[in-house]
Amino acid sequence: MAVHLSTPIHKLTRVGKVTSERLAKLGIQNVKDLLEHYPSRFEDYSEKLSLNQLAEHQIGSVFGVIKSIETKKTPRKKMQITECYLDDSKGTIKIIWFNQPYIAQTLREGDMISVAGKIEQDFNGFVIKNPNYEKALADEDFLHTSRLVPIYPATAGITQKQIRFLMHQALEAVDEFKDFLPGKIKEKARLSDKNTAIKKVHLPASSKEYLDSARRLKFEELFLIQLITEQSRKKLRAQNAPKIEFKEQATKNLVNSLPFKLTDDQRKQSWQILKDMQKKEPMNRLLQGEVGSGKTVVAAIAALNAAESGFQTALMAPTEILAFQHYETITNIFPDRPIALLTSKYARASTNPNASRAIIKKEISDGKIDIIIGTHAIIQKDINFNKLGLVIIDEQHRFGVEQRKALKCKNAPLGRLSLASTPHFLSMTATPIPRSLALTLYSDLDISSIRQMPFGRKPIQTKVVEEKNRPKAYEFIKQKISQGRQIFVICPLIEESDALGIKSATEEFEKLKKAVFSSISIGLLHGRMKHNEKERVMSEFKNNNISILVSTAVVEVGIDVPNASIMIIEGADRFGLAQLHQFRGRVGRSSEQSYCFLFTDSQNAQTKNRMQSFVNARDGFEIAELDLQLRGPGQIYGTAQSGRFEDLKIARLTDAGLISETKKYAQDLLDNDPNLGAHAQIKFEIEKRAQELHFE
Ligand code: ADP
Ligand code: MG
């Protein structure tokens, strides 16, 4: 049968229903997918070992004829041992496989085989245990032995041997790949042909050959992404945006009314945003800043200027609690402005306390409300803005791309804006985007950073607390509570079945209440609680009627209780570093010294290292880089947007050199051929890829 790129995987030899289902889990449906399933590493068995010159610990391959082969059961019948003697005319070696009795059925006396593994020595002499093997003639191509052997990302029930066997069949179709990189670029960047690169990336003759081929494929992958983001940036620039003037007096009044002085960074970034919004093209900016660095006022300044220019602002938060808190903060900042809160549960209007949901919606569509705050409820179909000029999304990495898109497109088509126009867009996050991401997947965004904390904040003291010191920590907490401070205790999800971590938080709550802090008021917060109940607990904590709040990760984002000065994190190893950093940011919001205590029962050295690097890290920017290296991007940014990150087939976000190189090539190409009219194949490829990456 002829194999093509489009050939379904089940058509390949030895792929049945079960195997093709398993391969589907790896995203492999056809031959093309398989060929684009790249090795994650190699084992080097290329050294050919001669049986009369062996030494212990050598790694390589031996080649010879089978003298004898049989499977025995160990006396207690727990294990089956296949013993084989191999002869290469210079010597003999013993080979052992455990619990793979079928090997004695496939291999026969007299067969020529190649065996790859590590030479060990036992009382009878040299032996190789559980090696790769294959039947082969001396001058034949080897797949599993006698070479750099690829190791692939796999899944349960799929063996490396199987993948290599299938890859071998699939490679027959490799010449069908279209090489759409322009010859000039290939020449300048010293890139080989695509089909050669794919062949060699699977079966390289040397590690240099692998690296060169991988570079070729990474280049293509990053180049496409750079073209996509670069184009999307250009497309956005070509759109009309509402012109929002800088209202100097109103802005000054607002700044003067604040109970604090803005930090230089807050001032600079506000100014940058105001400058963006005066332009004809829509702003697309990310404001990243440490938890507690004061992003909300920057957002408020932007919203004020929009309102003064006659435009509405939508502010979207990922949770009800956060939306509510923003509403409180923003209505405090603007006591006289019409501001609405809309979530699936709340519907409030600051200037009309009795308004129903229906009335609020009408006031929004009539343009009577300046700032609309809510969760994704504000992008529901039945809500129409009148003249939306600015969209602000808090903690945007928690949103699905679709939601973001929906809000962006809801630009009041029926409102008073007659020109089709795209609102300015500001997203805010306390999980900074590492530089490599900013240069690739997010390069359609302008980025502002607030790196400076408000004056007078003391750095939070962070410690990993050994279990034996737990009582000491509790004593310390009691002392702080007696001085009027408040404490967070975060609990992780422990069992799969306890997907929201409710059980662990509830148990911790009971334990602390009964055994440790019996005379102290303790509250419990988790995602399954009734909305009103949650809100009651939160406001009791805010009002300091509760001293200790035991919570699941729901408290993660944005809750602002300046009086809380100790953050306890149980099972800290179960959280990502960026998430730990978010938790820690719940304290340290006043001039009081704050603490973060991490508990973990893991003895794993790697985990301990990870915890220690968290303790040592200076800020969220450093943590974001660490997290990216340790866990990969999908984990950090949640599954909602992982499409943008996890789809990289071969490039890594650590390929810094290639990332900037490809960016230059992409900009060059688009400068010379903005619509890719002369590069139809590239145009086709990026449209396909943009869809996969959920780009607009
Ligand atoms: P985040 O960046 O995490 O969203 P917030 O905007 O919630 O931070 O601000 C955290 C706290 O710091 C709030 O209580 C806010 O009023 C206060 N704050 C903001 N800017 C300043 C400042 N320049 N000086 C002092 N306190 C500030
Ligand atoms: Mg915030």
XYZ file of C-alpha atoms and ligand atoms in Angstrom:
724
model
C 0.000 0.000 0.000
C 1.260 3.450 -0.841
C 1.572 5.693 2.181
C 0.592 9.367 1.884
C 0.594 12.196 4.377
C -3.182 12.024 4.462
C -3.293 8.254 5.018
C -5.265 7.523 8.205
C -3.092 5.986 10.849
C -5.138 2.779 11.088
C -4.164 1.945 7.533
C -0.559 1.394 8.587
C 0.660 -2.135 9.168
C -0.044 -3.418 12.682
C -2.346 -0.598 13.736
C -5.696 -1.849 14.962
C -8.548 -0.069 16.644
C -6.952 -0.006 20.095
C -3.635 1.318 18.862
C -5.202 3.981 16.718
C -7.282 5.149 19.682
C -4.146 5.394 21.763
C -2.326 7.262 19.030
C -5.253 9.655 18.817
C -4.539 10.570 22.420
C -1.170 11.802 21.221
C -2.901 13.850 18.558
C -1.942 11.419 15.835
C -4.686 10.690 13.312
C -2.819 10.397 10.062
C 0.649 9.937 8.651
C 1.367 13.653 8.640
C 0.570 13.920 12.363
C 2.856 11.019 13.013
C 5.737 12.532 11.101
C 5.258 15.710 13.079
C 5.452 13.813 16.328
C 9.058 14.631 17.098
C 11.431 12.803 19.431
C 11.903 14.320 22.826
C 15.398 12.888 23.168
C 17.757 10.196 21.902
C 19.610 7.290 23.348
C 23.005 6.851 21.789
C 23.573 3.215 20.827
C 25.666 4.061 17.806
C 28.888 2.539 19.111
C 29.336 -0.969 17.672
C 30.777 -3.186 20.374
C 32.880 -6.206 19.594
C 32.222 -9.200 21.854
C 35.908 -9.833 22.544
C 36.536 -6.268 23.715
C 33.728 -5.562 26.167
C 34.000 -3.543 29.325
C 31.494 -2.972 32.079
C 29.193 0.110 31.704
C 29.768 0.421 27.974
C 26.704 1.578 26.086
C 26.247 0.616 22.468
C 25.109 -2.196 20.217
C 26.277 -5.752 19.593
C 25.506 -7.727 16.479
C 25.545 -11.489 16.067
C 23.808 -14.837 15.653
C 21.570 -16.387 18.295
C 23.133 -19.573 19.675
C 20.300 -20.411 22.002
C 17.184 -18.787 23.401
C 14.647 -19.966 25.983
C 12.276 -18.646 28.613
C 12.367 -19.996 32.160
C 10.210 -19.342 35.150
C 11.924 -18.416 38.372
C 11.391 -20.971 41.158
C 8.606 -19.013 42.767
C 7.124 -18.481 39.314
C 6.837 -14.800 39.907
C 8.989 -13.906 36.973
C 9.708 -15.162 33.496
C 13.254 -14.853 32.295
C 14.210 -15.089 28.651
C 17.862 -16.031 28.309
C 19.679 -15.725 25.025
C 23.275 -16.320 23.980
C 24.582 -14.220 21.138
C 27.727 -14.927 19.164
C 29.609 -12.547 16.881
C 32.390 -15.019 15.913
C 34.777 -13.243 18.271
C 32.916 -13.945 21.454
C 29.607 -14.672 23.132
C 27.406 -12.646 25.449
C 24.347 -13.411 27.551
C 21.211 -11.348 27.060
C 18.309 -11.365 29.472
C 14.772 -10.051 29.167
C 12.411 -10.090 32.120
C 8.727 -10.895 31.733
C 8.693 -10.694 27.962
C 8.208 -14.383 27.104
C 6.981 -13.526 23.590
C 10.545 -12.646 22.664
C 11.486 -16.316 22.687
C 8.673 -16.845 20.200
C 9.777 -14.127 17.779
C 13.484 -14.819 17.917
C 14.925 -18.217 16.897
C 18.265 -19.902 17.043
C 20.288 -18.821 14.016
C 18.609 -15.405 13.694
C 20.881 -12.431 13.133
C 20.038 -9.710 15.607
C 21.322 -6.407 16.783
C 21.007 -5.615 20.474
C 21.372 -2.209 22.109
C 21.936 -1.602 25.771
C 24.397 -1.320 28.571
C 27.066 -3.901 29.321
C 26.851 -5.241 32.874
C 28.867 -7.880 34.606
C 27.618 -10.701 36.812
C 29.338 -13.788 38.229
C 29.214 -15.531 34.845
C 30.586 -12.703 32.802
C 29.087 -9.934 30.692
C 25.360 -9.558 30.292
C 22.892 -7.099 28.755
C 19.554 -6.768 30.509
C 16.263 -5.789 28.877
C 17.861 -4.357 25.757
C 16.308 -3.072 22.560
C 16.725 -5.661 19.817
C 15.885 -6.129 16.196
C 16.353 -8.738 13.548
C 18.590 -7.367 10.852
C 21.294 -8.111 8.387
C 24.630 -6.419 8.872
C 24.228 -3.868 6.115
C 20.571 -3.106 6.745
C 19.184 0.112 8.275
C 18.706 -0.167 11.990
C 15.790 1.407 13.801
C 16.035 0.439 17.452
C 19.729 -0.296 17.824
C 23.164 0.609 16.433
C 22.356 4.283 16.091
C 20.989 7.359 17.830
C 17.655 5.873 18.820
C 14.777 8.364 19.098
C 12.618 8.409 22.209
C 9.165 9.840 21.609
C 6.517 11.336 23.829
C 4.274 8.302 24.326
C 1.157 7.269 26.181
C -0.002 4.182 28.070
C -0.066 1.109 25.859
C 2.156 2.545 23.138
C 5.771 1.448 23.146
C 8.755 3.256 21.752
C 9.371 0.329 19.487
C 5.876 0.631 18.072
C 6.234 4.337 17.360
C 9.572 3.798 15.642
C 8.145 0.957 13.589
C 5.249 3.156 12.441
C 7.518 6.113 11.839
C 9.552 3.968 9.520
C 6.454 3.262 7.442
C 5.348 6.892 7.566
C 8.671 8.221 6.312
C 7.745 6.822 2.927
C 5.453 9.849 2.511
C 7.920 12.449 3.698
C 8.560 13.917 0.257
C 4.947 15.062 0.069
C 5.636 17.842 2.577
C 5.578 21.174 0.815
C 8.556 23.289 1.587
C 7.021 26.736 1.648
C 9.932 28.673 3.084
C 11.204 31.062 0.435
C 14.526 29.947 -1.053
C 16.133 33.245 -0.151
C 15.321 32.865 3.508
C 16.516 29.279 3.536
C 19.756 30.298 2.002
C 20.309 33.235 4.297
C 19.337 31.363 7.452
C 21.163 28.226 6.330
C 18.162 25.911 6.435
C 17.845 22.523 4.758
C 14.819 21.259 2.848
C 11.829 20.336 4.909
C 11.624 16.689 3.919
C 15.306 16.139 4.602
C 14.915 17.832 7.961
C 11.975 15.663 8.956
C 13.749 12.499 7.896
C 16.847 13.370 9.858
C 15.092 14.629 12.908
C 13.666 11.139 13.381
C 16.690 9.176 12.313
C 19.783 11.341 12.523
C 23.237 9.970 11.805
C 24.792 12.270 14.374
C 23.711 14.754 16.967
C 24.823 17.596 14.749
C 22.530 16.317 12.051
C 19.706 16.256 14.582
C 20.385 19.786 15.774
C 20.547 21.186 12.249
C 17.350 19.472 11.232
C 15.546 20.472 14.414
C 16.627 24.045 13.844
C 15.115 23.957 10.377
C 11.771 22.757 11.739
C 11.767 25.071 14.728
C 12.522 27.954 12.438
C 9.482 27.208 10.319
C 7.233 26.826 13.330
C 8.324 30.049 14.995
C 8.374 31.912 11.697
C 4.697 31.096 11.120
C 3.776 32.262 14.610
C 5.724 35.448 14.151
C 3.931 36.077 10.880
C 0.583 35.492 12.563
C 1.189 37.842 15.475
C 2.818 40.429 13.246
C -0.146 40.354 10.877
C -2.658 40.485 13.666
C -0.876 43.514 15.003
C -1.021 45.178 11.614
C -4.672 44.293 11.168
C -5.522 45.827 14.521
C -3.582 48.954 13.658
C -5.643 49.391 10.539
C -8.880 49.511 12.532
C -10.526 52.621 13.870
C -10.688 53.214 17.565
C -12.645 55.692 19.609
C -10.524 58.741 20.197
C -10.210 59.252 23.905
C -8.787 62.598 24.881
C -6.515 63.162 27.803
C -8.621 65.069 30.306
C -5.990 66.764 32.317
C -8.063 68.463 34.973
C -10.286 65.482 35.710
C -7.262 63.225 35.910
C -5.504 65.574 38.300
C -8.577 65.756 40.472
C -8.774 62.009 40.640
C -5.112 61.589 41.476
C -5.367 64.234 44.175
C -8.398 62.566 45.704
C -6.534 59.303 46.295
C -5.461 58.569 49.865
C -1.955 57.816 48.586
C 0.622 59.109 46.171
C 0.972 57.203 42.910
C 4.230 55.386 42.416
C 6.395 56.472 39.500
C 5.545 53.277 37.644
C 1.817 53.807 38.124
C 2.194 57.336 36.816
C 4.280 56.264 33.815
C 2.031 53.416 32.837
C -1.136 55.483 33.202
C 0.399 58.061 30.948
C 1.378 55.423 28.403
C -2.193 54.121 28.344
C -3.638 57.601 27.977
C -1.285 58.230 25.068
C -2.379 54.967 23.431
C -6.026 55.855 23.733
C -5.564 59.177 21.987
C -4.493 57.374 18.855
C -6.796 56.417 16.028
C -5.805 52.777 16.240
C -7.042 50.559 19.080
C -4.787 50.069 22.049
C -3.880 46.443 22.704
C -1.904 46.589 25.881
C -1.065 44.282 28.726
C -0.401 45.819 32.117
C 1.579 43.426 34.208
C 2.561 44.088 37.767
C 3.207 42.335 41.011
C 0.183 41.494 43.076
C -0.565 44.577 45.153
C 1.380 46.902 42.907
C -1.770 48.933 42.349
C -3.016 48.139 38.869
C -6.617 48.973 39.716
C -6.069 52.721 39.976
C -4.297 52.715 36.655
C -7.387 51.086 35.199
C -9.541 53.673 36.947
C -7.566 56.531 35.425
C -8.071 55.047 31.977
C -11.800 54.545 32.622
C -12.140 58.114 33.838
C -10.670 59.510 30.653
C -12.916 57.290 28.556
C -15.984 58.479 30.479
C -14.972 62.123 30.197
C -14.676 61.647 26.437
C -18.143 60.132 26.344
C -17.231 56.445 26.183
C -18.153 53.473 28.311
C -15.680 51.133 29.923
C -16.251 47.428 30.513
C -14.162 45.884 33.276
C -14.220 42.122 33.373
C -12.933 39.997 36.236
C -12.589 36.213 36.379
C -14.642 35.636 39.540
C -17.691 37.088 41.241
C -15.700 37.992 44.323
C -13.189 39.916 42.307
C -15.811 41.670 40.246
C -17.537 42.692 43.453
C -14.316 43.948 44.928
C -13.542 45.976 41.828
C -17.012 47.453 42.027
C -16.406 48.508 45.608
C -12.983 49.951 44.805
C -14.102 51.777 41.700
C -17.250 53.198 43.277
C -15.055 54.423 46.116
C -12.782 56.159 43.682
C -15.724 57.639 41.743
C -18.497 58.187 44.261
C -20.596 60.257 41.863
C -20.294 58.369 38.613
C -22.880 55.889 37.324
C -21.215 52.509 37.665
C -22.841 49.110 37.298
C -21.990 45.691 38.594
C -23.315 42.801 36.556
C -22.565 39.168 37.224
C -24.823 36.177 37.008
C -25.827 36.915 40.598
C -25.351 40.624 41.138
C -26.981 43.509 39.361
C -26.252 46.865 40.950
C -26.032 50.417 39.848
C -24.172 52.888 42.026
C -26.401 55.860 41.353
C -29.670 53.947 41.435
C -29.722 51.512 44.351
C -33.183 50.169 43.522
C -32.591 49.421 39.879
C -33.487 45.938 38.673
C -31.318 43.934 36.335
C -33.558 44.880 33.443
C -33.287 48.557 34.222
C -29.531 48.346 34.566
C -29.269 46.666 31.209
C -31.381 49.375 29.674
C -29.249 52.079 31.271
C -26.184 50.413 29.837
C -27.617 50.321 26.345
C -28.866 53.889 26.701
C -25.343 54.951 27.564
C -26.261 56.171 31.028
C -23.697 53.987 32.773
C -20.036 54.933 32.453
C -18.325 51.866 33.833
C -19.705 48.338 33.688
C -17.994 45.863 35.966
C -18.671 42.157 35.928
C -17.697 38.630 35.145
C -18.181 37.059 31.754
C -21.883 37.780 32.351
C -21.260 41.115 30.691
C -20.590 39.489 27.369
C -23.910 37.690 27.268
C -26.037 38.304 24.220
C -28.645 40.365 25.981
C -26.238 43.075 27.069
C -25.589 45.898 24.681
C -23.220 48.694 25.245
C -24.020 52.070 23.918
C -20.578 53.433 23.174
C -17.997 51.071 24.434
C -14.610 52.723 24.206
C -12.447 50.727 26.544
C -12.350 47.096 27.566
C -10.319 46.135 30.606
C -9.781 42.523 31.543
C -8.287 41.655 34.890
C -6.167 38.516 35.184
C -6.749 37.856 31.526
C -4.912 34.557 31.368
C -7.878 33.071 33.164
C -10.211 33.859 30.337
C -10.922 31.767 27.359
C -9.868 33.308 24.136
C -13.426 33.136 22.914
C -14.689 35.329 25.721
C -12.048 37.873 25.091
C -12.919 37.882 21.452
C -16.641 38.195 22.130
C -16.121 41.227 24.292
C -13.830 42.824 21.783
C -16.393 42.422 19.042
C -19.329 43.720 21.032
C -18.615 47.161 19.954
C -22.009 48.685 20.054
C -22.969 48.193 16.456
C -26.341 49.745 17.175
C -25.090 52.463 19.428
C -24.243 56.014 18.702
C -20.924 55.077 17.203
C -21.626 55.050 13.537
C -18.143 54.140 12.402
C -17.355 50.545 12.925
C -14.766 50.871 15.615
C -12.827 48.599 17.907
C -12.592 49.517 21.570
C -9.256 50.020 23.223
C -8.157 46.940 25.042
C -6.250 46.692 28.285
C -5.564 43.480 30.100
C -4.027 43.272 33.532
C -2.182 40.397 35.076
C -0.082 39.604 38.087
C 1.383 36.620 36.286
C 3.929 38.320 34.116
C 4.536 36.989 30.670
C 8.070 35.710 30.253
C 10.074 37.487 27.604
C 10.072 34.563 25.231
C 6.282 34.485 25.173
C 6.093 38.225 24.841
C 8.266 37.961 21.754
C 6.277 35.220 20.092
C 2.757 34.356 21.034
C 1.999 37.704 22.567
C 3.941 39.918 20.286
C 0.681 41.463 19.093
C 0.410 43.028 22.561
C 2.213 46.051 23.879
C 3.411 45.404 27.375
C 3.649 47.750 30.338
C 5.117 46.700 33.624
C 4.729 48.051 37.121
C 7.805 46.795 38.894
C 7.682 49.120 41.825
C 5.600 48.492 44.908
C 3.752 51.302 46.696
C 5.935 53.158 49.147
C 6.357 51.660 52.594
C 5.604 48.023 51.734
C 7.969 45.600 53.426
C 9.047 42.540 51.478
C 7.111 39.491 52.615
C 9.206 37.058 54.632
C 8.790 33.631 53.093
C 9.788 30.368 54.755
C 9.392 26.677 54.168
C 8.340 25.408 57.608
C 9.361 21.916 58.662
C 6.575 19.827 60.111
C 8.314 19.694 63.482
C 8.131 23.479 63.675
C 4.412 23.629 63.017
C 3.564 24.291 66.706
C 6.000 27.202 66.704
C 4.336 28.636 63.636
C 0.941 28.336 65.338
C 2.265 30.124 68.414
C 3.530 32.905 66.201
C 0.126 33.163 64.556
C -1.666 33.383 67.911
C 0.611 36.204 68.897
C -0.066 38.092 65.664
C -3.808 37.577 66.018
C -3.692 38.975 69.526
C -2.104 42.058 67.956
C -5.095 42.332 65.653
C -3.658 40.734 62.508
C -5.439 38.235 60.239
C -4.355 35.001 58.614
C -5.048 33.106 55.399
C -4.708 29.325 55.266
C -4.760 27.872 51.743
C -5.402 24.163 51.227
C -4.663 22.197 48.112
C -6.701 19.565 46.366
C -5.521 16.265 47.697
C -7.595 13.583 46.023
C -8.653 13.475 42.390
C -12.240 13.067 43.547
C -11.946 16.251 45.568
C -11.534 18.315 42.451
C -12.193 21.625 44.145
C -10.149 20.917 47.266
C -13.276 21.183 49.377
C -12.537 18.170 51.488
C -9.055 19.249 52.390
C -10.138 22.786 53.271
C -13.059 21.535 55.337
C -10.859 19.113 57.246
C -8.227 21.735 57.911
C -10.920 24.121 59.082
C -12.318 21.538 61.547
C -8.861 20.681 62.811
C -7.806 24.261 63.433
C -11.106 25.104 65.078
C -11.103 22.130 67.429
C -7.491 21.481 68.177
C -5.389 24.548 67.550
C -7.189 27.849 67.688
C -10.268 27.006 69.700
C -10.738 30.514 71.037
C -10.226 32.258 67.720
C -12.889 32.914 65.092
C -12.213 30.957 61.926
C -13.982 31.089 58.571
C -14.125 28.637 55.701
C -14.290 29.493 52.011
C -14.619 27.114 49.101
C -16.086 27.002 45.639
C -19.068 24.791 46.422
C -20.474 27.175 49.020
C -23.627 29.127 48.290
C -22.919 32.486 46.852
C -24.395 34.475 49.741
C -22.554 32.354 52.209
C -19.247 32.991 50.465
C -19.918 36.659 50.385
C -20.832 36.698 54.064
C -17.588 34.947 54.987
C -15.560 37.289 52.812
C -17.098 40.397 54.264
C -16.663 39.078 57.805
C -13.020 38.553 57.019
C -12.733 41.989 55.480
C -14.332 43.508 58.590
C -12.007 41.529 60.837
C -14.781 39.571 62.524
C -12.924 36.487 61.396
C -9.240 36.173 62.217
C -8.353 33.107 60.189
C -9.722 32.316 56.771
C -9.269 28.730 55.637
C -9.742 28.540 51.917
C -9.255 26.578 48.746
C -7.539 28.188 45.804
C -10.643 30.334 45.143
C -9.005 33.068 47.146
C -6.163 33.086 44.664
C -6.832 36.163 42.641
C -7.081 39.704 43.798
C -8.791 39.625 47.195
C -7.712 42.710 49.055
C -7.594 42.560 52.867
C -4.730 44.833 53.915
C -4.955 43.745 57.544
C -4.082 40.129 56.703
C -0.381 39.650 57.312
C 0.258 35.911 57.348
C -0.314 33.494 54.478
C -0.119 29.811 55.313
C 0.003 27.433 52.366
C -0.602 23.766 53.077
C 0.644 21.185 50.571
C 2.573 23.955 48.898
C 4.263 21.559 46.490
C 0.900 20.952 44.834
C 0.746 24.456 43.477
C 2.689 26.044 40.672
C 5.142 28.773 41.563
C 3.103 31.464 39.868
C 0.084 30.346 41.858
C 2.037 30.373 45.119
C 3.129 33.839 44.257
C -0.486 34.858 43.772
C -1.377 33.481 47.187
C 1.521 35.237 48.797
C 0.364 38.474 47.234
C -2.774 38.348 49.408
C -0.615 39.596 52.284
C 1.934 42.389 52.429
C -0.651 44.986 51.454
C 0.081 47.427 54.247
C 3.105 48.801 56.045
C 2.873 45.856 58.479
C 5.575 43.138 58.142
C 3.963 40.118 56.456
C 4.864 36.452 56.299
C 4.277 33.495 54.035
C 4.755 30.018 55.489
C 4.878 27.036 53.187
C 4.143 23.532 54.428
C 4.876 20.456 52.391
C 5.071 16.780 53.251
C 7.090 16.002 50.158
C 10.622 14.780 50.787
C 11.467 14.878 47.114
C 14.694 16.809 46.528
C 13.402 18.389 43.343
C 10.298 19.636 45.128
C 12.386 21.069 47.910
C 14.493 22.869 45.337
C 11.423 24.249 43.690
C 10.105 25.544 47.017
C 13.472 27.080 47.799
C 13.674 28.839 44.454
C 10.288 30.325 45.265
C 11.547 31.535 48.635
C 14.553 33.131 46.976
C 12.859 34.656 43.947
C 12.714 38.408 44.049
C 9.532 39.040 42.124
C 6.814 37.662 39.920
C 8.860 38.210 36.802
C 11.551 35.883 38.021
C 8.925 33.391 39.132
C 7.214 33.404 35.767
C 10.493 32.484 34.089
C 11.140 29.744 36.627
C 7.682 28.313 36.226
C 7.993 28.316 32.480
C 11.182 26.297 32.690
C 9.867 23.893 35.293
C 6.367 23.212 34.146
C 5.793 24.546 30.680
C 3.406 27.276 29.653
C 0.101 25.396 29.646
C 0.334 24.761 33.352
C 0.920 28.373 34.176
C -1.703 29.980 32.098
C -4.426 27.394 32.644
C -6.078 25.305 30.014
C -8.283 28.081 28.721
C -5.548 29.615 26.692
C -3.240 26.713 26.438
C -4.035 26.474 22.755
C -1.768 29.396 22.303
C 1.065 27.710 24.123
C 0.932 23.994 24.093
C 0.696 23.555 20.399
C 4.361 24.041 19.756
C 5.470 20.882 18.024
C 9.196 21.250 18.160
C 10.193 24.786 19.056
C 10.634 25.611 22.717
C 10.062 28.923 24.352
C 13.638 28.709 25.470
C 14.847 28.976 21.865
C 15.599 32.632 22.426
C 17.984 33.056 19.502
C 15.604 31.581 16.963
C 12.709 33.546 18.407
C 14.321 36.863 17.648
C 15.810 35.642 14.372
C 12.440 34.496 13.040
C 10.827 37.725 14.142
C 13.170 39.715 11.937
C 12.539 37.461 8.950
C 8.768 37.715 9.490
C 8.822 41.499 9.695
C 10.971 41.644 6.603
C 8.655 39.451 4.607
C 5.551 41.417 5.607
C 7.233 44.717 4.869
C 7.863 43.547 1.332
C 4.639 41.649 0.819
C 2.049 42.842 3.369
C -0.797 40.642 2.141
C 1.417 37.728 1.223
C 0.100 37.940 -2.314
C 3.348 36.570 -3.627
C 3.512 33.866 -0.966
C 0.263 31.989 -1.342
C 1.475 28.823 0.335
C 2.693 30.699 3.398
C -0.582 32.562 3.538
C -2.454 29.282 3.487
C -0.250 27.792 6.195
C -0.584 30.724 8.566
C -4.340 30.808 8.204
C -4.452 27.160 9.194
C -2.045 27.675 12.053
C -3.839 30.782 13.304
C -6.965 28.702 13.709
C -5.117 26.048 15.645
C -3.700 28.724 17.906
C -7.101 30.405 18.349
C -5.934 33.653 16.924
C -8.492 36.014 15.548
P -3.180 44.781 42.118
O -2.111 45.335 41.257
O -2.792 43.490 42.728
O -4.510 44.738 41.429
P -4.526 46.709 43.740
O -4.847 47.648 42.659
O -5.610 45.862 44.270
O -3.284 45.798 43.324
O -3.854 47.548 44.913
C -3.474 46.937 46.107
C -3.650 47.885 47.258
O -2.687 48.924 47.207
C -4.991 48.568 47.283
O -5.454 48.570 48.619
C -4.708 49.951 46.785
O -5.598 50.902 47.304
C -3.306 50.195 47.304
N -2.484 51.095 46.499
C -2.468 51.220 45.160
N -1.562 52.126 44.763
C -0.981 52.610 45.902
C 0.039 53.570 46.162
N 0.644 54.230 45.171
N 0.395 53.777 47.437
C -0.210 53.108 48.442
N -1.181 52.202 48.269
C -1.572 51.938 47.013
Mg -5.889 43.340 40.999
